[in-house]
């Protein structure tokens, strides 16, 4: 008796070359390297240049993941594209990536769940693979935040946090005899829209009459993201802890079995508190926010790919992923690599 499961056949990531240090930001706005490092752990982030778009960053990450998986773009059955910074209001970046990969006809699904987007996409892809709808899916998380940040004293709380980048997985159908399960073992998701305005970008908005964006929106800086930082921080820590523990319990897996936890890279203090709440030692948690800032939907796949390349994560390891962000939305996943 065999069962169908989703395996991670390849991973890849790409970040723009242009490094923006805390000092670079401090030269433009009223902030400091010390404040940013102490409050967030971030030292530098990457900003895309010369109009390199979200879909273009995704292309670079996807080509690396395809190479890692040893397959061609023409082997893909579906693109799942997670981003909060799509190239356009419409169409979504998934179809743009399909065009860049030169695979006309391959369906493309866009996922709009911010920092949890990659895990939302992972659950969709896993369900479609296990139900036999598709056999090989490109799941990509990519963001260009730099063109949407309020890099001024008014926007400094958010401007120092975010960076650009992309990460991708090739997910494949595989079969195995009954026994110790492999691949994606489970994904647990959640959302609570009562907090939508705790971290959001108000304009442009189709709910605004008569125009989606006005001079007043611009004057009030409503086209930039706004955040209630402390509220988001507090919810992030407890929700990520609970999501992870909930999934472990559901799958009857103990924390001791987890080889590596990768929390969404929002703030090193948030990651440290989640690590503490789960009582995990440093060698079983991976963070890279100090170099990239928060890349929202790209944060988990970038960190997975890096931890594989650094040897922190190996074939056969049990990987735990957990995320929380705007919406609020959240998710956790366990993957036997
Ligand atoms: O991806 C998921 C979504 N995002 C998050 O999870 C982020 C969650 N929130 C956070 O990470 C933190 O709340 C922040 C890093 C955004 C802020 O840290 P905080 O310790 O909560 O600071 P705060 O907002 O309470 O502000 C403390 C002080 C304020 O000054 P006063 O009122 O004490 O005089 C701020 O005006 O720090 C000031 N401040 C800054 N100072 C220098 C805020 N931003 C900056 C800045 N540089 N960039």
Short mmCIF file of C-alpha atoms and ligand atoms in Angstrom, two decimals:
data_model
loop_
_atom_site.label_atom_id
_atom_site.label_comp_id
_atom_site.label_asym_id
_atom_site.label_seq_id
_atom_site.Cartn_x
_atom_site.Cartn_y
_atom_site.Cartn_z
CA UNK A 1 0.00 0.00 0.00
CA UNK A 2 1.59 3.31 -1.06
CA UNK A 3 0.56 6.86 -0.30
CA UNK A 4 1.07 10.11 -2.18
CA UNK A 5 2.96 12.90 -0.48
CA UNK A 6 4.55 16.25 -1.34
CA UNK A 7 8.30 16.40 -1.30
CA UNK A 8 10.53 19.47 -1.52
CA UNK A 9 12.49 18.59 -4.66
CA UNK A 10 14.47 21.84 -4.89
CA UNK A 11 14.91 25.26 -3.32
CA UNK A 12 16.41 28.57 -4.41
CA UNK A 13 16.58 32.20 -3.45
CA UNK A 14 17.65 35.52 -4.84
CA UNK A 15 18.20 38.90 -3.20
CA UNK A 16 19.10 42.13 -5.01
CA UNK A 17 22.78 43.06 -4.98
CA UNK A 18 22.25 46.54 -3.50
CA UNK A 19 22.92 46.42 0.28
CA UNK A 20 21.33 49.14 2.44
CA UNK A 21 22.90 49.31 5.88
CA UNK A 22 21.38 50.85 8.99
CA UNK A 23 23.89 53.69 8.60
CA UNK A 24 22.61 54.31 5.08
CA UNK A 25 19.09 54.74 6.48
CA UNK A 26 20.36 56.86 9.38
CA UNK A 27 21.89 59.22 6.83
CA UNK A 28 18.40 59.85 5.39
CA UNK A 29 16.09 59.71 8.44
CA UNK A 30 16.15 60.22 12.19
CA UNK A 31 17.18 56.72 13.27
CA UNK A 32 20.40 54.97 14.29
CA UNK A 33 22.23 51.70 13.78
CA UNK A 34 22.04 51.06 17.54
CA UNK A 35 18.25 51.59 17.71
CA UNK A 36 17.59 49.33 14.74
CA UNK A 37 19.93 46.57 15.94
CA UNK A 38 18.69 46.62 19.53
CA UNK A 39 14.98 46.71 18.64
CA UNK A 40 15.02 44.39 15.62
CA UNK A 41 18.38 42.63 15.17
CA UNK A 42 18.60 43.98 11.60
CA UNK A 43 21.98 45.23 10.35
CA UNK A 44 21.27 45.56 6.64
CA UNK A 45 18.71 44.71 3.96
CA UNK A 46 18.66 44.54 0.16
CA UNK A 47 16.81 47.03 -2.06
CA UNK A 48 16.02 46.26 -5.66
CA UNK A 49 17.32 48.77 -8.20
CA UNK A 50 16.65 49.90 -11.75
CA UNK A 51 13.04 48.71 -11.62
CA UNK A 52 13.79 45.04 -10.83
CA UNK A 53 10.26 43.91 -10.05
CA UNK A 54 8.76 41.31 -7.73
CA UNK A 55 8.20 38.93 -10.67
CA UNK A 56 11.79 39.43 -11.82
CA UNK A 57 13.20 38.63 -8.36
CA UNK A 58 10.92 35.59 -8.30
CA UNK A 59 12.27 34.48 -11.68
CA UNK A 60 15.85 34.40 -10.37
CA UNK A 61 14.85 32.40 -7.28
CA UNK A 62 12.68 30.04 -9.34
CA UNK A 63 15.45 29.28 -11.85
CA UNK A 64 17.73 28.32 -8.96
CA UNK A 65 15.06 26.10 -7.43
CA UNK A 66 14.41 24.43 -10.81
CA UNK A 67 18.13 23.79 -11.24
CA UNK A 68 18.32 22.39 -7.71
CA UNK A 69 15.40 20.05 -8.47
CA UNK A 70 16.95 19.05 -11.80
CA UNK A 71 13.90 19.98 -13.85
CA UNK A 72 12.87 22.53 -16.44
CA UNK A 73 10.20 25.22 -16.28
CA UNK A 74 8.28 23.25 -18.92
CA UNK A 75 7.93 20.42 -16.35
CA UNK A 76 5.78 22.63 -14.08
CA UNK A 77 2.04 22.05 -13.71
CA UNK A 78 1.26 25.15 -11.62
CA UNK A 79 2.78 28.36 -10.23
CA UNK A 80 1.73 29.52 -6.76
CA UNK A 81 2.98 33.05 -6.13
CA UNK A 82 2.83 34.60 -2.65
CA UNK A 83 3.41 38.35 -2.36
CA UNK A 84 2.03 41.52 -0.79
CA UNK A 85 3.94 43.67 -3.26
CA UNK A 86 2.72 42.49 -6.68
CA UNK A 87 4.05 44.26 -9.77
CA UNK A 88 0.53 45.55 -10.50
CA UNK A 89 -2.86 45.83 -8.79
CA UNK A 90 -3.82 43.33 -11.52
CA UNK A 91 -2.97 40.95 -13.10
CA UNK A 92 -1.13 39.08 -10.36
CA UNK A 93 2.59 38.44 -10.44
CA UNK A 94 2.04 34.69 -11.03
CA UNK A 95 1.13 35.18 -14.69
CA UNK A 96 4.06 37.58 -15.13
CA UNK A 97 6.40 34.93 -13.76
CA UNK A 98 4.84 32.35 -16.10
CA UNK A 99 5.62 34.67 -19.03
CA UNK A 100 9.20 35.22 -17.83
CA UNK A 101 9.63 31.44 -17.53
CA UNK A 102 8.13 31.11 -21.02
CA UNK A 103 5.53 28.54 -20.02
CA UNK A 104 2.28 29.80 -21.60
CA UNK A 105 -0.73 27.75 -20.56
CA UNK A 106 0.56 26.81 -17.10
CA UNK A 107 -1.93 28.07 -14.49
CA UNK A 108 -0.77 30.66 -11.96
CA UNK A 109 -2.35 31.28 -8.58
CA UNK A 110 -1.60 34.41 -6.55
CA UNK A 111 -1.70 34.23 -2.76
CA UNK A 112 -2.24 37.43 -0.75
CA UNK A 113 -1.46 36.55 2.85
CA UNK A 114 1.54 38.74 3.63
CA UNK A 115 4.08 37.22 6.04
CA UNK A 116 2.09 33.96 6.14
CA UNK A 117 1.70 33.85 2.35
CA UNK A 118 4.30 31.17 1.77
CA UNK A 119 2.62 28.80 4.23
CA UNK A 120 -0.83 29.53 2.75
CA UNK A 121 0.65 28.69 -0.65
CA UNK A 122 2.29 25.58 0.76
CA UNK A 123 -1.03 24.24 2.05
CA UNK A 124 -2.71 24.84 -1.34
CA UNK A 125 0.14 23.19 -3.22
CA UNK A 126 0.33 20.24 -0.83
CA UNK A 127 -3.43 19.60 -1.02
CA UNK A 128 -3.39 19.77 -4.82
CA UNK A 129 -0.46 17.38 -5.06
CA UNK A 130 -1.85 14.87 -2.57
CA UNK A 131 -5.24 14.89 -4.27
CA UNK A 132 -3.56 14.14 -7.61
CA UNK A 133 -4.56 17.39 -9.38
CA UNK A 134 -0.95 18.42 -10.12
CA UNK A 135 2.38 16.63 -9.86
CA UNK A 136 4.94 19.46 -9.86
CA UNK A 137 4.35 22.95 -8.46
CA UNK A 138 6.57 26.03 -8.25
CA UNK A 139 5.83 27.81 -4.98
CA UNK A 140 7.47 31.21 -4.77
CA UNK A 141 7.43 34.07 -2.26
CA UNK A 142 8.81 37.38 -3.53
CA UNK A 143 8.67 41.01 -2.46
CA UNK A 144 9.82 44.46 -3.48
CA UNK A 145 9.15 46.56 -0.39
CA UNK A 146 11.70 49.27 -1.06
CA UNK A 147 9.51 51.20 -3.52
CA UNK A 148 6.63 51.24 -1.02
CA UNK A 149 8.33 52.37 2.18
CA UNK A 150 7.94 55.80 3.74
CA UNK A 151 11.65 56.52 4.13
CA UNK A 152 11.10 59.66 6.18
CA UNK A 153 11.00 60.47 9.89
CA UNK A 154 7.24 59.84 9.88
CA UNK A 155 7.63 56.34 8.46
CA UNK A 156 10.78 55.33 10.34
CA UNK A 157 9.13 52.64 12.51
CA UNK A 158 8.32 50.58 9.39
CA UNK A 159 10.94 51.78 6.92
CA UNK A 160 13.81 50.23 8.87
CA UNK A 161 12.18 46.79 9.01
CA UNK A 162 11.62 45.64 5.44
CA UNK A 163 13.79 44.41 2.60
CA UNK A 164 13.44 42.89 -0.88
CA UNK A 165 14.04 39.30 -1.96
CA UNK A 166 12.59 36.06 -3.27
CA UNK A 167 12.64 32.38 -2.38
CA UNK A 168 11.20 29.34 -4.14
CA UNK A 169 10.40 25.67 -3.67
CA UNK A 170 9.78 23.02 -6.30
CA UNK A 171 7.18 20.69 -4.79
CA UNK A 172 6.71 17.27 -6.32
CA UNK A 173 4.37 14.34 -5.94
CA UNK A 174 6.15 11.28 -4.55
CA UNK A 175 5.00 7.90 -3.39
CA UNK A 176 6.09 5.83 -0.46
CA UNK A 177 5.23 2.62 1.27
CA UNK A 178 3.28 3.05 4.48
CA UNK A 179 5.60 3.84 7.37
CA UNK A 180 7.36 6.91 8.70
CA UNK A 181 5.79 9.81 6.77
CA UNK A 182 7.97 12.11 4.65
CA UNK A 183 7.75 15.44 2.86
CA UNK A 184 5.12 17.97 3.96
CA UNK A 185 3.67 16.39 7.10
CA UNK A 186 1.13 19.12 7.72
CA UNK A 187 0.28 22.81 7.51
CA UNK A 188 -1.95 24.61 10.00
CA UNK A 189 -3.26 28.09 9.12
CA UNK A 190 -5.24 30.82 10.86
CA UNK A 191 -6.57 34.33 10.31
CA UNK A 192 -8.31 37.07 12.28
CA UNK A 193 -9.46 39.98 10.15
CA UNK A 194 -10.57 41.98 13.16
CA UNK A 195 -6.95 43.16 13.22
CA UNK A 196 -6.72 44.04 9.52
CA UNK A 197 -5.93 47.66 10.30
CA UNK A 198 -3.12 46.85 12.74
CA UNK A 199 -0.77 46.41 9.78
CA UNK A 200 -2.06 47.56 6.43
CA UNK A 201 -1.72 49.75 3.40
CA UNK A 202 -4.88 51.79 3.01
CA UNK A 203 -4.53 53.16 -0.51
CA UNK A 204 -5.13 52.53 -3.33
CA UNK A 205 -8.46 51.01 -2.28
CA UNK A 206 -11.35 49.85 -4.45
CA UNK A 207 -13.60 50.58 -1.45
CA UNK A 208 -12.87 54.29 -1.75
CA UNK A 209 -15.35 56.42 -3.73
CA UNK A 210 -15.03 57.81 -6.34
CA UNK A 211 -11.33 57.08 -6.88
CA UNK A 212 -8.99 54.45 -5.51
CA UNK A 213 -6.31 56.97 -4.69
CA UNK A 214 -6.56 60.72 -4.19
CA UNK A 215 -4.28 63.64 -3.45
CA UNK A 216 -5.62 63.48 0.14
CA UNK A 217 -4.44 59.85 0.47
CA UNK A 218 -1.01 60.92 -0.67
CA UNK A 219 -0.93 63.94 1.66
CA UNK A 220 -1.93 61.68 4.61
CA UNK A 221 0.72 59.15 3.45
CA UNK A 222 -1.92 56.42 3.30
CA UNK A 223 -0.21 54.80 0.31
CA UNK A 224 2.52 53.69 2.72
CA UNK A 225 2.11 50.78 5.18
CA UNK A 226 0.97 51.65 8.71
CA UNK A 227 1.50 49.44 11.75
CA UNK A 228 0.61 49.27 15.42
CA UNK A 229 4.03 47.83 16.18
CA UNK A 230 3.59 46.81 19.81
CA UNK A 231 0.24 45.13 19.20
CA UNK A 232 1.61 43.18 16.23
CA UNK A 233 4.68 42.20 18.25
CA UNK A 234 2.63 40.82 21.15
CA UNK A 235 0.30 38.79 18.92
CA UNK A 236 3.20 37.52 16.80
CA UNK A 237 4.96 35.85 19.73
CA UNK A 238 1.96 34.09 21.28
CA UNK A 239 0.30 33.16 17.99
CA UNK A 240 3.46 31.64 16.49
CA UNK A 241 4.06 29.66 19.66
CA UNK A 242 0.47 28.38 19.72
CA UNK A 243 0.38 27.58 15.99
CA UNK A 244 3.54 25.51 16.29
CA UNK A 245 2.45 23.67 19.41
CA UNK A 246 -1.01 23.07 17.91
CA UNK A 247 0.41 21.46 14.78
CA UNK A 248 2.86 19.30 16.75
CA UNK A 249 0.02 18.05 18.90
CA UNK A 250 -2.22 17.39 15.88
CA UNK A 251 0.52 15.34 14.20
CA UNK A 252 1.58 13.67 17.47
CA UNK A 253 5.15 14.86 17.06
CA UNK A 254 7.21 16.09 19.99
CA UNK A 255 9.32 19.26 19.93
CA UNK A 256 12.37 17.09 20.67
CA UNK A 257 12.04 15.59 17.20
CA UNK A 258 12.32 18.98 15.45
CA UNK A 259 15.81 19.43 14.01
CA UNK A 260 15.42 23.05 12.92
CA UNK A 261 12.83 25.77 13.56
CA UNK A 262 12.69 28.66 11.11
CA UNK A 263 10.40 31.42 12.34
CA UNK A 264 9.25 34.10 9.92
CA UNK A 265 11.89 36.83 10.05
CA UNK A 266 9.96 39.84 11.40
CA UNK A 267 12.14 40.86 14.32
CA UNK A 268 14.99 39.00 16.03
CA UNK A 269 13.35 39.73 19.40
CA UNK A 270 10.14 38.05 18.22
CA UNK A 271 12.13 35.01 17.01
CA UNK A 272 14.02 34.87 20.33
CA UNK A 273 10.79 34.96 22.34
CA UNK A 274 9.21 32.21 20.21
CA UNK A 275 12.40 30.15 20.65
CA UNK A 276 12.24 30.73 24.40
CA UNK A 277 8.55 29.82 24.57
CA UNK A 278 9.36 26.54 22.80
CA UNK A 279 12.53 26.03 24.89
CA UNK A 280 14.68 25.32 21.83
CA UNK A 281 18.48 25.72 21.92
CA UNK A 282 20.24 28.10 19.50
CA UNK A 283 21.56 25.31 17.27
CA UNK A 284 17.97 24.27 16.44
CA UNK A 285 16.75 27.70 15.32
CA UNK A 286 17.77 29.59 12.18
CA UNK A 287 17.57 33.37 11.72
CA UNK A 288 18.95 35.60 8.97
CA UNK A 289 17.00 38.81 9.55
CA UNK A 290 20.24 40.63 10.41
CA UNK A 291 21.18 40.52 6.70
CA UNK A 292 17.83 40.84 4.91
CA UNK A 293 15.30 42.51 7.21
CA UNK A 294 11.72 41.35 6.91
CA UNK A 295 11.01 40.07 3.39
CA UNK A 296 7.45 38.94 4.31
CA UNK A 297 6.33 36.14 1.93
CA UNK A 298 9.95 35.54 0.85
CA UNK A 299 11.35 35.24 4.37
CA UNK A 300 10.75 31.53 4.97
CA UNK A 301 11.91 30.17 1.58
CA UNK A 302 15.02 32.38 1.63
CA UNK A 303 15.87 31.07 5.11
CA UNK A 304 15.18 27.43 4.17
CA UNK A 305 17.40 27.67 1.10
CA UNK A 306 20.18 29.37 3.07
CA UNK A 307 20.04 26.88 5.92
CA UNK A 308 20.32 24.00 3.42
CA UNK A 309 23.30 25.61 1.70
CA UNK A 310 24.97 26.34 5.05
CA UNK A 311 24.48 22.73 6.18
CA UNK A 312 22.21 23.79 9.06
CA UNK A 313 19.42 21.72 7.48
CA UNK A 314 20.00 18.32 5.91
CA UNK A 315 18.10 15.66 4.04
CA UNK A 316 16.01 13.66 6.48
CA UNK A 317 15.79 16.51 9.02
CA UNK A 318 12.47 17.53 10.51
CA UNK A 319 11.95 21.22 9.65
CA UNK A 320 9.44 23.41 11.48
CA UNK A 321 8.23 26.64 9.85
CA UNK A 322 6.06 29.22 11.56
CA UNK A 323 4.80 32.64 10.45
CA UNK A 324 2.62 35.53 11.53
CA UNK A 325 1.72 38.81 9.89
CA UNK A 326 -0.72 41.33 8.52
CA UNK A 327 -4.33 40.23 8.44
CA UNK A 328 -3.74 38.97 11.04
CA UNK A 329 -2.76 35.71 9.35
CA UNK A 330 -0.53 32.94 10.61
CA UNK A 331 0.61 29.41 9.91
CA UNK A 332 2.88 26.54 10.91
CA UNK A 333 4.23 23.61 8.96
CA UNK A 334 6.33 20.51 9.57
CA UNK A 335 8.36 19.08 6.71
CA UNK A 336 10.57 15.97 6.66
CA UNK A 337 13.26 17.13 4.20
O1 LIG B 1 6.10 40.63 9.74
C1 LIG B 1 5.16 40.70 10.77
C2 LIG B 1 4.81 42.07 11.05
N1 LIG B 1 5.75 42.90 11.71
C3 LIG B 1 6.16 42.69 12.97
O2 LIG B 1 6.01 41.65 13.52
C4 LIG B 1 6.80 43.84 13.68
C5 LIG B 1 6.28 43.93 15.09
N2 LIG B 1 6.72 45.09 15.82
C6 LIG B 1 8.02 45.38 16.08
O3 LIG B 1 8.90 44.67 15.64
C7 LIG B 1 8.34 46.53 16.99
O4 LIG B 1 7.16 47.01 17.54
C8 LIG B 1 9.10 47.69 16.28
C9 LIG B 1 10.51 47.26 15.92
C10 LIG B 1 8.36 48.14 15.03
C11 LIG B 1 9.20 48.89 17.21
O5 LIG B 1 9.85 48.52 18.41
P1 LIG B 1 9.23 48.90 19.83
O6 LIG B 1 10.20 48.44 20.84
O7 LIG B 1 7.84 48.35 19.87
O8 LIG B 1 9.25 50.48 19.79
P2 LIG B 1 8.03 51.51 19.89
O9 LIG B 1 7.20 51.46 18.66
O10 LIG B 1 7.36 51.32 21.19
O11 LIG B 1 8.82 52.87 19.91
C12 LIG B 1 9.77 53.18 20.92
C13 LIG B 1 10.40 54.50 20.58
C14 LIG B 1 9.38 55.60 20.22
O12 LIG B 1 9.87 56.81 20.75
P3 LIG B 1 9.28 57.40 22.13
O13 LIG B 1 7.80 57.55 21.90
O14 LIG B 1 9.63 56.37 23.16
O15 LIG B 1 10.01 58.69 22.28
C15 LIG B 1 9.45 55.65 18.73
O16 LIG B 1 9.11 56.90 18.20
O17 LIG B 1 11.25 54.36 19.42
C16 LIG B 1 10.90 55.36 18.47
N3 LIG B 1 11.18 54.82 17.14
C17 LIG B 1 12.38 54.91 16.55
N4 LIG B 1 13.53 55.48 16.95
C18 LIG B 1 14.58 55.38 16.12
C19 LIG B 1 10.33 54.14 16.32
N5 LIG B 1 10.99 53.79 15.19
C20 LIG B 1 12.26 54.26 15.32
C21 LIG B 1 13.39 54.22 14.48
N6 LIG B 1 14.53 54.77 14.93
N7 LIG B 1 13.37 53.60 13.28
#
